[in-house]
Coordinates of C-alpha atoms and ligand atoms in Angstrom, one line a residue:
M12 CA 34.6 257.0 182.4
D13 CA 32.2 257.1 180.0
S14 CA 32.0 254.3 177.4
Y15 CA 30.8 253.3 173.7
S16 CA 29.3 250.2 173.2
L17 CA 30.4 248.7 170.0
G18 CA 28.1 247.2 166.9
Y19 CA 29.4 245.6 163.8
A20 CA 28.1 245.2 160.4
N21 CA 27.2 242.0 158.9
I22 CA 26.6 241.4 154.8
A23 CA 24.4 238.2 154.0
L24 CA 25.7 235.0 152.2
V25 CA 22.5 234.4 152.0
K26 CA 19.8 237.1 152.4
Y27 CA 17.2 237.7 154.7
W28 CA 14.0 239.0 153.0
G29 CA 11.1 238.8 154.2
K30 CA 9.8 238.6 157.3
K31 CA 6.7 235.1 158.6
S32 CA 6.0 237.0 161.0
K33 CA 6.4 240.3 162.6
D34 CA 6.0 239.9 166.2
P35 CA 8.3 237.8 166.8
V36 CA 10.2 238.4 164.1
L37 CA 10.5 235.2 162.1
P38 CA 12.3 235.6 158.4
Y39 CA 10.7 233.8 155.8
N40 CA 13.9 231.5 154.6
P41 CA 17.2 230.7 157.2
N42 CA 20.3 232.7 156.1
I43 CA 23.1 232.9 156.6
S44 CA 26.3 236.5 156.6
L45 CA 29.7 236.7 157.4
R46 CA 30.3 240.0 160.4
L47 CA 32.9 242.7 158.6
D48 CA 35.0 244.1 162.2
N49 CA 35.4 247.4 160.0
L50 CA 32.5 248.6 160.3
L51 CA 30.5 249.3 162.9
S52 CA 28.6 251.8 165.4
K53 CA 29.5 252.9 169.0
T54 CA 26.4 254.4 170.7
K55 CA 26.4 255.1 174.8
I56 CA 23.2 256.6 176.5
E57 CA 23.8 259.2 178.3
K58 CA 20.8 261.4 181.1
N59 CA 18.5 263.5 179.1
N60 CA 18.7 266.9 181.2
N61 CA 16.1 269.0 178.6
N62 CA 13.6 265.2 179.7
I63 CA 12.9 264.5 176.7
D64 CA 14.3 261.7 174.4
E65 CA 17.0 262.6 172.3
F66 CA 18.4 260.2 169.6
Y67 CA 22.0 261.5 167.0
I68 CA 23.7 259.5 165.1
N69 CA 27.1 261.5 164.0
D70 CA 26.0 264.4 166.2
E71 CA 23.2 265.4 163.8
K72 CA 20.0 265.6 165.9
Q73 CA 17.4 262.7 163.9
S74 CA 13.7 263.3 163.6
Q75 CA 11.4 262.2 165.7
E76 CA 10.2 259.6 163.5
E77 CA 13.8 257.8 163.9
V78 CA 12.9 258.5 168.2
D79 CA 10.2 256.9 168.6
K80 CA 11.2 254.3 166.3
M81 CA 14.4 254.0 168.3
I82 CA 12.4 254.3 171.6
K83 CA 9.3 251.8 170.4
F84 CA 12.0 249.0 169.9
I85 CA 14.4 249.8 173.8
S86 CA 10.4 250.3 175.8
K87 CA 10.5 246.1 175.2
F88 CA 13.2 246.1 177.6
T89 CA 14.0 248.7 179.4
P90 CA 12.7 249.5 182.7
T91 CA 8.7 251.6 181.9
N92 CA 9.8 253.9 184.4
R93 CA 12.9 255.7 182.9
E94 CA 14.6 259.0 183.1
A95 CA 14.1 260.8 179.6
I96 CA 17.7 259.6 176.8
T97 CA 20.3 260.6 174.3
I98 CA 21.1 257.7 172.3
R99 CA 24.7 259.5 170.9
S100 CA 26.1 256.6 168.3
Y101 CA 28.7 257.3 165.9
N102 CA 28.7 255.4 162.4
T103 CA 31.7 254.0 160.5
V104 CA 30.0 252.8 157.8
P105 CA 27.4 254.5 155.6
T106 CA 23.8 255.4 156.8
A107 CA 21.3 253.2 155.1
A108 CA 23.2 252.6 152.4
G109 CA 22.2 249.3 151.8
L110 CA 25.9 248.6 154.0
S111 CA 23.9 247.3 157.2
S112 CA 24.3 249.8 159.5
S113 CA 21.3 248.0 160.9
S114 CA 22.5 245.9 162.2
S115 CA 25.2 247.6 163.2
G116 CA 23.7 250.5 165.0
T117 CA 21.0 248.3 166.4
M118 CA 23.8 245.4 167.8
A119 CA 25.2 248.7 169.5
L120 CA 21.8 250.0 170.8
V121 CA 21.5 246.8 172.5
L122 CA 24.6 246.5 173.8
A123 CA 24.4 250.7 175.3
C124 CA 21.0 249.9 177.1
N125 CA 22.0 246.4 178.6
E126 CA 25.2 249.1 180.1
Y127 CA 23.4 251.4 181.1
F128 CA 19.8 250.3 182.3
K129 CA 22.7 247.8 184.0
L130 CA 19.9 244.4 183.4
N131 CA 23.2 242.8 182.9
K132 CA 21.7 240.3 179.5
T133 CA 23.5 237.4 178.5
T134 CA 24.8 237.4 175.0
K135 CA 22.0 235.0 174.4
E136 CA 19.4 237.0 176.0
L137 CA 21.2 240.6 174.1
V138 CA 21.0 238.6 170.6
E139 CA 17.3 238.1 171.0
I140 CA 16.4 241.4 172.1
A141 CA 18.6 242.5 168.7
K142 CA 16.0 240.9 166.4
E143 CA 12.3 243.1 167.7
G144 CA 14.8 246.0 166.6
S145 CA 15.7 244.9 163.4
G146 CA 16.3 241.7 162.1
S147 CA 19.4 241.0 160.7
S148 CA 21.3 242.6 163.3
C149 CA 20.8 239.5 165.8
R150 CA 23.5 237.5 163.2
S151 CA 26.0 240.2 163.9
F152 CA 26.9 239.4 167.8
Y153 CA 28.7 236.3 165.5
K154 CA 31.3 236.1 163.1
L155 CA 30.1 233.7 160.8
A156 CA 26.6 233.3 161.8
A157 CA 22.6 231.8 161.1
W158 CA 19.7 232.6 160.9
L159 CA 16.7 230.9 161.1
E160 CA 12.4 230.4 160.5
D161 CA 12.3 229.1 164.5
G162 CA 14.2 232.6 165.8
S163 CA 17.0 230.7 166.7
V164 CA 20.6 231.8 166.0
E165 CA 23.5 229.6 165.0
E166 CA 27.4 230.6 165.3
L167 CA 29.0 228.8 161.9
Q168 CA 32.3 227.9 161.6
C169 CA 34.3 227.8 158.6
S170 CA 38.5 227.6 157.8
L171 CA 38.5 230.0 154.8
D172 CA 39.1 233.3 156.0
F173 CA 37.4 235.4 154.5
G174 CA 37.5 239.3 152.9
M175 CA 34.9 241.4 151.9
M176 CA 35.7 245.2 150.5
V177 CA 32.8 247.6 148.8
L178 CA 32.8 249.6 146.0
V179 CA 30.5 252.0 146.7
V180 CA 28.4 253.6 143.9
N181 CA 26.7 255.7 146.3
E182 CA 26.8 257.0 150.1
D183 CA 23.7 258.3 150.8
R184 CA 20.9 257.3 152.7
K185 CA 18.6 255.0 150.7
K186 CA 14.7 256.1 149.3
I187 CA 13.1 253.3 150.2
S188 CA 14.3 251.5 153.4
S189 CA 15.2 247.6 153.3
R190 CA 12.4 247.4 156.1
V191 CA 9.8 248.9 153.6
A192 CA 11.8 247.7 150.6
M193 CA 10.9 244.0 151.6
E194 CA 7.4 243.9 153.0
R195 CA 7.0 245.4 149.6
C196 CA 7.9 242.6 147.8
V197 CA 6.2 239.5 151.0
Q198 CA 3.0 241.6 149.4
T199 CA 2.7 242.0 146.2
S200 CA 6.9 240.3 144.4
T201 CA 5.3 237.4 141.9
T202 CA 8.7 235.1 142.1
F203 CA 8.1 235.5 146.1
D204 CA 7.6 232.3 146.8
A205 CA 9.7 231.4 144.0
W206 CA 12.5 233.0 146.3
V207 CA 12.1 231.8 149.6
E208 CA 11.5 228.3 148.2
K209 CA 15.4 229.0 146.1
A210 CA 17.0 231.0 149.2
K211 CA 15.8 227.7 151.3
G212 CA 17.5 225.4 149.4
D213 CA 20.8 228.1 149.2
F214 CA 21.3 227.8 153.1
V215 CA 21.6 224.6 152.6
L216 CA 24.4 224.5 149.6
M217 CA 25.7 227.1 151.4
K218 CA 25.9 225.5 155.0
E219 CA 27.9 222.2 153.4
A220 CA 30.4 224.5 150.8
L221 CA 31.0 226.3 154.4
K222 CA 31.6 222.9 155.5
D223 CA 33.8 221.9 153.1
A224 CA 35.5 225.8 152.5
N225 CA 35.1 225.1 149.2
F226 CA 35.4 229.3 148.1
E227 CA 34.2 228.5 144.6
K228 CA 30.9 227.4 145.9
I229 CA 30.4 229.6 148.6
G230 CA 31.5 232.7 145.9
E231 CA 28.2 231.4 143.3
I232 CA 25.3 230.8 145.6
T233 CA 26.4 234.4 147.6
E234 CA 25.6 235.4 143.9
S235 CA 23.1 233.5 142.5
N236 CA 21.6 234.1 145.9
A237 CA 21.7 238.4 146.0
L238 CA 20.8 238.1 142.2
A239 CA 17.5 235.9 143.5
M240 CA 16.8 238.6 146.0
H241 CA 17.2 241.7 143.7
G242 CA 15.3 239.6 141.1
T243 CA 11.7 240.0 143.8
T244 CA 12.0 244.2 143.2
S245 CA 11.1 243.5 139.5
T246 CA 8.2 241.6 139.5
S247 CA 6.8 243.8 143.0
T248 CA 4.1 246.4 142.4
P249 CA 5.0 249.4 142.0
S250 CA 8.7 247.3 140.4
F251 CA 12.0 249.3 142.1
S252 CA 15.9 248.8 141.6
F253 CA 18.2 249.4 144.2
L254 CA 20.9 248.6 141.8
T255 CA 21.6 251.7 139.4
E256 CA 23.1 251.3 136.1
E257 CA 26.7 251.7 138.5
S258 CA 25.7 248.5 140.3
H259 CA 26.1 247.7 137.2
M260 CA 29.2 248.5 135.8
A261 CA 30.7 246.8 139.5
M262 CA 29.6 243.6 138.7
D263 CA 31.2 243.3 135.8
I264 CA 34.2 244.0 136.8
V265 CA 34.5 241.4 139.4
K266 CA 32.9 239.1 136.5
E267 CA 35.8 239.9 134.6
L268 CA 38.5 239.7 136.6
R269 CA 36.9 236.2 137.5
S270 CA 37.8 235.5 134.2
K271 CA 40.9 236.5 134.3
G272 CA 41.1 233.4 137.4
Y273 CA 40.9 235.8 139.8
K274 CA 38.8 234.1 143.0
C275 CA 36.5 237.2 143.2
Y276 CA 32.3 236.9 143.2
F277 CA 29.1 239.8 144.9
T278 CA 27.1 240.2 146.5
M279 CA 24.1 243.8 146.8
D280 CA 21.8 244.2 149.3
A281 CA 19.0 247.2 149.7
G282 CA 21.5 249.6 148.5
P283 CA 23.2 250.1 144.5
N284 CA 26.6 249.5 146.9
V285 CA 28.7 246.6 145.4
K286 CA 30.5 244.7 147.6
V287 CA 33.0 242.2 147.1
L288 CA 33.8 238.9 148.5
Y289 CA 37.4 236.5 148.6
L290 CA 39.3 235.4 150.9
R291 CA 42.0 236.6 152.5
E292 CA 44.9 235.8 150.7
D293 CA 44.1 237.5 147.8
Q294 CA 43.1 241.4 149.2
D295 CA 46.3 243.0 148.5
K296 CA 46.5 241.8 144.8
L297 CA 42.8 241.9 143.6
Y298 CA 42.7 245.6 145.7
E299 CA 45.4 246.2 143.1
E300 CA 43.5 245.2 140.4
I301 CA 39.9 246.3 141.1
S302 CA 41.3 250.0 141.2
K303 CA 42.3 250.4 137.5
L304 CA 39.4 249.0 136.8
W305 CA 37.2 251.4 139.9
K306 CA 37.8 254.8 139.7
K307 CA 35.2 255.9 143.2
K308 CA 35.9 255.0 146.7
I309 CA 36.6 251.2 148.1
I310 CA 35.9 250.0 152.1
L311 CA 37.8 247.4 152.6
C312 CA 35.4 245.7 155.3
M313 CA 37.9 243.2 157.4
E314 CA 40.6 244.1 160.4
Ligands
LIG430 P1 21.3 250.2 155.9 O1 21.1 249.3 154.3 O2 22.2 251.1 156.4 O3 21.2 248.4 157.0 P2 18.5 250.4 156.8 O4 17.1 251.0 155.4 O5 18.0 249.0 156.6 O6 19.1 250.7 156.2 O7 18.1 250.7 158.1 C1 19.0 252.1 158.5 C2 17.8 252.2 159.5 O8 19.0 252.0 160.4 C3 18.4 254.1 159.8 O9 17.5 254.7 159.4 C4 17.9 253.4 161.5 O10 17.2 253.8 162.0 C5 18.9 252.3 161.5 N1 19.7 253.0 162.3 C6 21.2 253.3 161.1 N2 22.3 253.1 162.1 C7 21.4 253.8 163.2 C8 22.3 253.7 164.0 N3 24.3 253.7 164.6 N4 22.2 253.6 165.9 C9 20.5 252.8 165.5 N5 20.6 252.6 164.3 C10 20.6 253.4 163.6
LIG431 C1 19.2 242.7 151.5 O1 17.9 244.0 159.3 O2 17.9 245.4 157.5 O3 20.3 243.3 154.4 O4 14.2 243.5 160.1 O5 13.1 245.2 158.6 O6 15.2 246.0 160.5 P1 14.3 244.5 159.0 O7 15.6 244.3 157.6 P2 17.0 244.1 158.0 O8 17.4 243.5 156.7 C2 18.7 242.9 155.8 C3 17.7 243.0 154.4 C4 19.5 242.7 154.0 C5 19.7 241.4 153.1 C6 20.3 240.2 154.4 O9 20.9 241.1 155.9 O10 20.1 239.6 155.3

């Protein structure tokens, strides 16, 4: 029977934004993420009878550049004498819209290869492999994960039950990928060093706040870390921004609700969509309030 392997999206509360090393992939600063169980990729690998490697997402044939990217990655850990394959993947997460499809897709692909090529790798080995495909994907293997500067990945614990929703600004494929954008910031941002220092500090504070189950602190660090990351885009050459006027409107809604006593905080990644972090017990009333103010699509990210 054909079965799909599942990979999950994750959203960083302290961002990974810059590679200190590309081989192996190491982040400039330790980072922390929350897995989103409703936003996922499911992938299976089949033999390709036409003897060419192919890659489909949601039944759409991907460009040769995308095929080459996937094959280059999987060639690092699959047999060299393999037959041609079709990678067939379905994303419930919008693809390349700043909602972490690279993480869910890479995790699902690594698991699908483990299955198809009968690699029998342990989870720890698969985590190691995944980060060479897309750095942030190594965090998707755990509900709450930390990826450290030495490359290791730790599972973290927190007694809080988090919820996350996305205020969707735009689900289209972004014009500049996370990878290219991140590299431009590393190379040219005049505030990149300051970002790394701040992120290192945020990591320490976030670990403490998670341990103490201090939601207010967790939210404050999440917001200020995201804003600092996005600050590096405006200080790059050429400068750019993932955020649009509508992203700022969504952030304002979160701030307005917070001023009315709702416990909610925003974060954004390499795209215009705004994610809202809250406690699961507040989901229904928060959804109701946000829906009155945000007329576009809202995605609930947890089961
Ligand atoms: P996102 O913000 O969605 O993570 P990125 O620009 O970081 O966007 O990554 C998008 C890339 O992730 C795609 O171009 C593709 O290479 C990869 N990707 C997305 N979905 C999948 C999938 N289902 N399987 C494998 N790779 C995927
Ligand atoms: C803004 O993991 O997609 O989402 O390692 O080049 O594949 P590559 O980058 P990727 O970058 C994620 C960037 C981010 C922040 C984060 O998830 O920590």
